[in-house]
XYZ file of C-alpha atoms in Angstrom:
456
model
C -21.856 -0.664 -33.305
C -20.051 2.521 -34.210
C -20.727 5.316 -31.760
C -20.607 8.624 -33.702
C -18.286 11.205 -32.176
C -19.830 13.989 -30.147
C -17.134 16.415 -31.261
C -13.624 16.471 -32.611
C -11.988 18.640 -29.969
C -13.436 19.151 -26.543
C -13.259 22.699 -25.176
C -11.908 23.377 -21.718
C -14.881 22.668 -19.541
C -15.970 21.879 -16.038
C -16.085 18.084 -16.380
C -13.632 16.148 -16.788
C 6.401 1.554 -4.807
C 4.673 -1.194 -6.713
C 1.217 -2.247 -5.665
C 0.872 -5.724 -4.199
C -2.500 -7.272 -5.097
C -3.444 -10.292 -3.011
C -6.710 -12.175 -3.233
C -7.566 -14.356 -0.251
C -10.853 -16.120 0.389
C -12.485 -18.405 2.879
C -14.447 -20.381 0.270
C -13.080 -19.426 -3.135
C -11.249 -16.804 -5.148
C -12.356 -13.209 -5.574
C -11.285 -11.226 -8.603
C -8.897 -8.429 -7.656
C -10.072 -4.855 -7.852
C -13.468 -5.194 -6.175
C -15.644 -2.232 -5.245
C -15.343 -0.462 -1.904
C -18.602 1.343 -1.130
C -18.683 3.958 1.610
C -21.620 4.271 3.929
C -24.048 6.960 2.815
C -25.722 9.158 5.372
C -29.324 8.259 4.570
C -31.416 5.107 4.727
C -30.848 2.384 2.157
C -32.994 2.503 -0.933
C -33.908 6.179 -0.631
C -30.801 7.825 -2.076
C -28.547 7.087 -5.031
C -25.530 6.307 -2.851
C -27.413 4.058 -0.452
C -29.074 2.101 -3.239
C -25.825 1.727 -5.180
C -24.042 0.556 -2.032
C -26.634 -2.189 -1.631
C -25.576 -3.400 -5.062
C -21.873 -3.219 -4.180
C -21.227 -0.036 -6.131
C -20.734 3.692 -5.595
C -22.737 6.570 -7.052
C -20.776 9.784 -7.467
C -20.826 13.228 -8.988
C -18.466 15.891 -10.280
C -17.961 18.754 -7.820
C -16.825 22.344 -8.264
C -15.094 24.013 -5.335
C -16.768 27.358 -5.985
C -20.199 25.786 -5.451
C -19.468 24.397 -1.994
C -21.012 27.547 -0.510
C -24.324 26.862 -2.298
C -26.612 25.307 0.317
C -28.895 23.577 -2.192
C -25.938 22.158 -4.101
C -24.205 20.898 -0.956
C -27.422 19.490 0.458
C -27.946 17.304 -2.601
C -24.252 16.405 -2.757
C -24.104 15.124 0.803
C -27.482 13.375 0.681
C -27.210 11.550 -2.625
C -23.556 10.791 -3.443
C -20.722 8.793 -1.890
C -17.983 9.545 -4.452
C -16.820 12.943 -5.712
C -14.661 13.943 -8.658
C -13.170 17.448 -8.816
C -14.332 18.967 -12.111
C -11.242 21.065 -12.806
C -9.405 21.514 -9.538
C -6.889 18.664 -9.946
C -6.025 19.296 -13.584
C -2.587 20.481 -14.637
C -3.458 24.155 -15.117
C -5.075 24.289 -11.685
C -2.416 22.441 -9.685
C 0.825 23.628 -11.342
C 0.162 27.016 -12.963
C 3.901 27.766 -12.973
C 6.564 25.121 -13.299
C 7.306 23.516 -9.920
C 4.871 25.884 -8.186
C 1.954 23.789 -6.967
C -1.385 25.090 -5.736
C -3.858 22.702 -4.137
C -6.231 25.063 -2.330
C -9.418 24.426 -4.338
C -8.755 20.702 -4.672
C -8.104 20.548 -0.932
C -11.512 22.128 -0.291
C -13.203 19.339 -2.228
C -11.164 16.595 -0.564
C -11.811 18.027 2.903
C -15.549 18.296 2.206
C -15.632 14.695 0.994
C -13.735 13.394 4.009
C -16.003 15.297 6.393
C -19.062 13.679 4.816
C -17.838 10.095 4.419
C -17.326 10.361 0.663
C -14.400 9.120 -1.372
C -12.605 10.974 -4.152
C -11.737 10.147 -7.758
C -8.700 12.172 -8.845
C -9.114 13.768 -12.281
C -6.856 14.025 -14.293
C -3.076 13.700 -14.010
C -2.088 13.791 -17.702
C -4.243 15.297 -20.454
C -3.586 17.159 -23.674
C -6.116 19.844 -22.712
C -6.201 22.385 -19.874
C -2.427 22.521 -19.704
C -0.848 25.724 -18.360
C 0.954 27.882 -20.883
C 4.411 26.841 -19.722
C 3.582 23.191 -20.480
C 2.298 24.059 -23.947
C 5.670 25.663 -24.665
C 7.602 22.462 -23.850
C 8.308 19.456 -26.043
C 10.400 16.306 -26.184
C 12.382 15.231 -23.130
C 11.652 18.491 -21.297
C 7.904 17.871 -21.561
C 8.286 14.220 -20.592
C 10.261 15.185 -17.471
C 7.679 17.823 -16.602
C 4.874 15.269 -16.922
C 6.639 12.769 -14.676
C 7.352 15.465 -12.103
C 3.764 16.703 -12.204
C 2.249 13.253 -11.717
C 4.698 12.469 -8.921
C 4.085 15.687 -7.036
C 0.273 15.710 -7.318
C -0.291 12.005 -6.669
C 2.195 12.025 -3.785
C 0.508 15.051 -2.236
C -2.835 13.221 -2.174
C -1.385 9.807 -1.427
C -3.833 7.721 0.583
C -6.733 10.150 0.016
C -7.766 9.144 -3.507
C -9.844 6.083 -4.387
C -8.882 6.148 -8.078
C -6.902 8.407 -10.389
C -7.763 9.160 -13.991
C -4.070 8.893 -14.774
C -4.414 9.592 -18.498
C -7.403 11.261 -20.106
C -8.545 11.158 -23.740
C -5.362 9.976 -25.424
C -6.999 8.335 -28.460
C -8.266 10.024 -31.611
C -11.854 10.129 -32.799
C -12.865 8.689 -36.135
C -12.036 5.412 -37.790
C -8.245 5.379 -37.522
C -8.091 3.803 -34.075
C -4.859 5.640 -33.417
C -3.493 7.889 -30.731
C -4.444 11.532 -30.578
C -1.766 13.816 -32.005
C -0.894 15.804 -28.889
C 2.240 17.307 -27.401
C 2.330 14.417 -24.912
C 2.055 11.824 -27.683
C 4.937 13.461 -29.498
C 7.221 12.759 -26.519
C 7.053 9.065 -27.488
C 4.468 6.312 -27.763
C 5.349 5.009 -24.285
C 4.139 8.146 -22.534
C 0.916 6.536 -21.257
C 2.808 3.593 -19.784
C 5.262 5.975 -18.136
C 2.383 7.958 -16.669
C 0.827 4.836 -15.114
C 4.102 3.560 -13.691
C 4.810 7.008 -12.240
C 1.364 7.208 -10.652
C 1.732 3.768 -9.084
C 5.022 4.761 -7.454
C 3.527 8.015 -6.172
C 0.220 6.672 -4.810
C 0.429 2.878 -4.562
C -2.901 2.422 -2.771
C -5.055 4.143 -5.416
C -6.680 2.487 -8.400
C -5.217 3.706 -11.682
C -7.637 4.345 -14.564
C -7.572 5.272 -18.223
C -10.508 7.580 -19.091
C -12.008 8.486 -22.487
C -15.166 9.443 -24.398
C -16.834 7.883 -27.467
C -15.638 4.472 -26.318
C -19.031 3.358 -24.972
C -19.679 0.872 -27.775
C -17.332 -1.230 -29.868
C -15.745 0.981 -32.510
C -12.275 1.821 -33.798
C -11.516 4.072 -30.834
C -12.688 1.653 -28.149
C -10.893 -1.192 -29.939
C -7.650 0.794 -29.752
C -8.128 1.416 -26.024
C -8.973 -2.268 -25.558
C -5.736 -3.269 -27.305
C -3.716 -0.931 -25.083
C -5.295 -2.268 -21.896
C -4.759 -5.856 -23.026
C -1.108 -5.093 -23.732
C -0.658 -3.358 -20.376
C -2.157 -6.297 -18.503
C 0.027 -8.765 -20.394
C 3.209 -6.802 -19.637
C 2.449 -5.891 -16.040
C 1.894 -2.181 -16.601
C -0.154 -1.062 -13.562
C -3.685 -0.350 -14.778
C -6.686 -1.154 -12.582
C -9.672 0.390 -14.304
C -11.070 1.945 -17.461
C -13.406 4.927 -17.335
C -16.224 5.419 -19.843
C -17.364 9.021 -19.905
C -20.789 8.235 -21.413
C -21.877 11.678 -22.596
C -25.038 10.888 -24.561
C -27.439 12.884 -26.717
C -29.575 12.370 -29.825
C -26.511 12.423 -32.072
C -24.547 10.086 -29.793
C -27.076 7.764 -28.108
C -26.495 4.899 -25.715
C -25.109 2.226 -28.072
C -26.861 -1.113 -28.383
C -23.725 -2.946 -27.263
C -23.039 -0.714 -24.252
C -23.218 -3.519 -21.690
C -21.298 -5.947 -23.895
C -18.554 -3.375 -24.350
C -18.234 -2.834 -20.601
C -18.078 -6.592 -20.137
C -15.306 -7.178 -22.682
C -13.094 -4.657 -20.895
C -13.926 -6.212 -17.522
C -12.924 -9.583 -18.950
C -9.395 -8.201 -19.372
C -9.119 -8.108 -15.572
C -9.817 -4.415 -14.936
C -12.677 -2.631 -13.224
C -14.916 -0.539 -15.439
C -16.415 2.722 -14.217
C -18.922 5.113 -15.754
C -17.087 8.314 -14.982
C -18.861 11.346 -16.498
C -22.431 10.330 -17.221
C -24.867 12.890 -18.583
C -27.723 12.334 -21.028
C -29.293 15.275 -22.816
C -33.076 15.315 -23.048
C -36.092 15.309 -20.766
C -39.042 13.292 -19.593
C -39.522 9.600 -20.236
C -36.881 9.251 -22.939
C -34.144 10.670 -20.739
C -35.327 8.619 -17.765
C -35.316 5.403 -19.789
C -31.778 6.035 -20.995
C -30.495 6.652 -17.470
C -32.133 3.424 -16.296
C -30.575 1.556 -19.204
C -27.093 2.748 -18.285
C -27.590 1.778 -14.635
C -28.860 -1.679 -15.558
C -25.856 -2.215 -17.810
C -23.479 -1.402 -14.960
C -25.330 -3.692 -12.569
C -25.107 -6.529 -15.070
C -21.299 -6.339 -15.197
C -19.817 -7.537 -11.907
C -16.684 -5.407 -12.334
C -18.604 -2.210 -13.088
C -17.771 -0.677 -9.742
C -19.624 2.621 -9.892
C -21.286 5.476 -11.734
C -20.447 9.181 -11.615
C -22.775 11.779 -13.110
C -21.009 14.885 -14.381
C -22.678 17.479 -12.190
C -25.615 17.773 -9.821
C -28.218 20.185 -11.245
C -28.838 20.921 -14.909
C -27.592 24.456 -14.302
C -24.262 23.073 -13.040
C -23.621 21.099 -16.233
C -21.141 21.993 -18.961
C -24.056 21.067 -21.272
C -26.675 23.045 -19.343
C -28.809 23.829 -22.408
C -29.354 20.114 -22.893
C -30.700 19.628 -19.324
C -28.667 16.387 -19.007
C -28.612 15.699 -15.257
C -30.801 14.173 -12.533
C -31.860 17.410 -10.788
C -33.317 20.548 -12.353
C -31.865 24.010 -11.841
C -33.842 24.447 -8.606
C -32.552 21.163 -7.209
C -35.761 19.195 -7.743
C -35.582 15.498 -8.639
C -36.377 14.835 -12.303
C -37.987 11.709 -13.788
C -34.441 10.643 -14.680
C -33.608 10.604 -10.973
C -36.551 8.377 -10.148
C -35.707 6.005 -13.003
C -32.089 5.819 -11.858
C -33.039 5.107 -8.258
C -35.585 2.499 -9.302
C -33.027 0.772 -11.518
C -30.580 0.656 -8.605
C -33.234 -0.704 -6.252
C -34.908 -3.297 -8.429
C -35.135 -5.061 -11.721
C -34.025 -8.544 -12.667
C -30.319 -7.782 -12.961
C -28.231 -9.467 -10.246
C -25.461 -7.340 -8.732
C -22.848 -10.038 -9.126
C -22.213 -13.351 -10.802
C -20.721 -14.846 -7.632
C -22.690 -18.027 -6.797
C -23.980 -18.464 -3.238
C -22.068 -20.875 -1.020
C -23.831 -24.179 -0.467
C -25.600 -24.890 2.797
C -26.634 -21.374 3.818
C -24.505 -19.065 5.932
C -22.189 -16.674 4.168
C -18.677 -16.485 2.777
C -16.097 -13.699 2.751
C -13.192 -12.901 0.463
C -10.474 -10.275 0.792
C -8.574 -8.206 -1.763
C -5.532 -6.326 -0.449
C -3.731 -3.352 -2.002
C -0.506 -2.993 -0.010
C 2.398 -0.572 0.028
C 5.332 -0.030 2.329
C 3.828 0.819 5.708
C 0.146 0.266 5.056
C -2.628 -1.360 3.077
C -6.273 -1.144 2.057
C -8.439 -4.276 2.254
C -11.734 -4.809 0.450
C -13.928 -7.593 1.831
C -16.756 -9.078 -0.215
C -19.501 -10.867 1.723
C -21.674 -13.337 -0.203
C -24.905 -14.697 1.271
C -25.578 -18.412 1.217
C -28.713 -20.174 0.060
C -30.716 -18.969 3.070
C -29.754 -15.302 2.776
C -28.817 -13.184 5.794
C -30.472 -10.762 8.179
C -26.989 -9.739 9.374
C -23.402 -10.906 9.136
C -20.064 -10.695 10.898
C -16.639 -11.226 9.383
C -13.681 -12.174 11.546
C -10.119 -11.240 10.567
C -6.910 -11.357 12.553
C -4.577 -8.486 11.725
C -0.846 -9.241 11.897
C 1.188 -7.983 14.835
C 1.877 -4.280 14.441
C -1.053 -3.651 12.088
C -3.820 -1.318 13.254
C -6.964 0.075 11.637
C -6.906 3.652 10.412
C -10.487 3.795 9.153
C -13.331 1.473 8.139
C -16.294 1.874 5.795
C -19.525 -0.104 5.393
C -18.911 -2.120 8.594
C -18.329 -1.613 12.309
C -15.115 -3.112 13.752
C -14.855 -4.523 17.260
C -11.428 -3.016 17.826
C -8.373 -1.492 16.140
C -6.003 -4.473 16.057
C -5.539 -8.182 16.651
C -8.604 -10.372 16.161
C -11.205 -7.976 14.769
C -14.840 -8.734 14.066
C -16.493 -6.537 11.430
C -20.287 -6.392 11.677
C -22.692 -5.097 9.065
C -24.118 -1.608 9.375
C -27.841 -0.871 9.173
C -28.221 -0.835 5.403
C -26.133 -3.828 4.255
C -26.923 -6.677 6.637
C -29.897 -8.175 4.833
C -28.825 -10.122 1.742
C -30.782 -12.503 -0.440
C -29.267 -15.821 -1.559
C -26.143 -15.163 -3.599
C -26.272 -11.397 -3.105
C -23.032 -9.649 -2.193
C -22.016 -6.551 -0.333
C -18.596 -5.130 0.404
C -16.854 -3.262 3.180
C -13.307 -2.061 3.482
C -10.676 -0.751 5.812
C -7.322 0.965 5.754
C -4.611 -0.091 8.165
C -1.004 0.711 8.854
C 1.654 -1.960 9.112
C 1.914 -5.137 7.060
C -1.117 -6.976 5.647
C 0.485 -10.378 6.077
C -1.973 -13.182 5.338
C -5.595 -12.300 6.014
C -7.973 -15.266 6.335
C -11.626 -14.199 6.706
C -14.479 -16.110 8.297
C -18.128 -15.184 7.892
C -21.066 -15.848 10.206
C -24.649 -15.108 9.130
C -27.612 -14.338 11.351
C-alpha cells in the first residue's frame, strides 16, 4: 500500500576495522544481529523498558540535553526507557560547527546520563542532507566527500564503544513515486556516498550496529522499495549494514499502513535488524491508543524487530506538539496511548520470537559476537524448553586474556575464565519457547565461545 508523504522537505527539528560477526550455539544457529536489552530500574511488566526487555527488545526515547535539568522529564526518562537517542546533539551542525573543530559537550551530557542510569544510546545521525553547518553547505564534490568521511570518522571514533547503533545515513531517498535518491549535496558527490559512509563508520566504531534511517518507508511503496533494493545490494556485496530504521511518524494523512508488519518482515528477511526509530502518532484517546498498540504488536511479531523509540517523552517535548503525539501529556501524566502500549508489550497472542523450544525441557543458549581488535561484544539468547523456566544459568569460558568490562541483563560469577551468567529478577521466568537475551562487553579476543544453559 502506498503511504502518502507527510511532507516534501522536513524542517530542522528536534527529532531526528571490519566487524567480525560470529554466530555460535549450543543447540542450533542464531541469526546474527540479535537484540541486547539492558536492565531497567523498575519491576518487570510495570514500565515500558521492563516489559520490552521481557520480549527481548528495548524501548527508547529521543532526549534533549537542555531538558536534563527538568525533574519531571528526567524522572520519566529514567523510569520508563532503556535506550536514548540524542535529538539534535550528535548531528553535523552540533558536533562540527566549524571545519575540524568538534564540540561534543551536549552530546556528552546525554551519553553520561544514559550510562549513569543503565541506558544505551542510539547515535543520530552521522550523514544527513539537513542540519548541516554553513561551511558544509558551501562545499561540493571531492571536498564535501572528504569532509563527510572526516566527520564520520571523528564523531564515531570519539564515541567508539559507547553507542549501541548509529543512524549512519538519514533520509537519503526522495518522496513520491520515483523511487530515486534525494537530490542533495551529498548525493551529488557520487552515488556511492552512502556505501562510503557505512564503510567509514564501521572502521571508526566496529562494535556498533550501523543503520539506515528514513521516513515514509513504513509500508511498501516506491520509496521503501528503493531502500529495500539498496539494502539487498549492500548485503550481497558485503557493505556493512546491520539495521534499517523506520521513523513511523503517523497522523490522519499518513496512517499506519495495512502492510506495516509485512514491510518490517521483508526487510528483516534480508538479514538486517529492523528498528522503529522515531515513533509518534498524532491524535488522542482510543484511536491513538489503538494505533500505538498496533505498532507494538507489529514489532513483536517480527523476530528481528529489536526495539522501539518514541520521538520525545511528553507531548510538549514533541516537534509536533500541537498534534499531542506522545505517550505522556504535557504534565507528565500517562495517556491512554501509554496504557495501550504497555499492555501490548505485556500480553496479546503475538510471540516474541519464532525460535522453537528445544525438545525435552531445559533451555538452550546461543551467542552472537561483534569483535574488533582488542575487544568484543557478545549477545546471548536464552530459549526455554518445553517445560519453561523459573530461572536459568548460562556457562561460558572466556579465552585466556579476555575479561569482562560490563554485563547487562544477567549477573556474572566473575570477570574471566569460566563464567556463569545467571538471570536477573525480571528475566528468569520463561514460558515454553520464550526467549530472553543478555549481553556483555569484554576486552581481549573472543575466540570460540560455546554456551551451555541450565534451567531451574
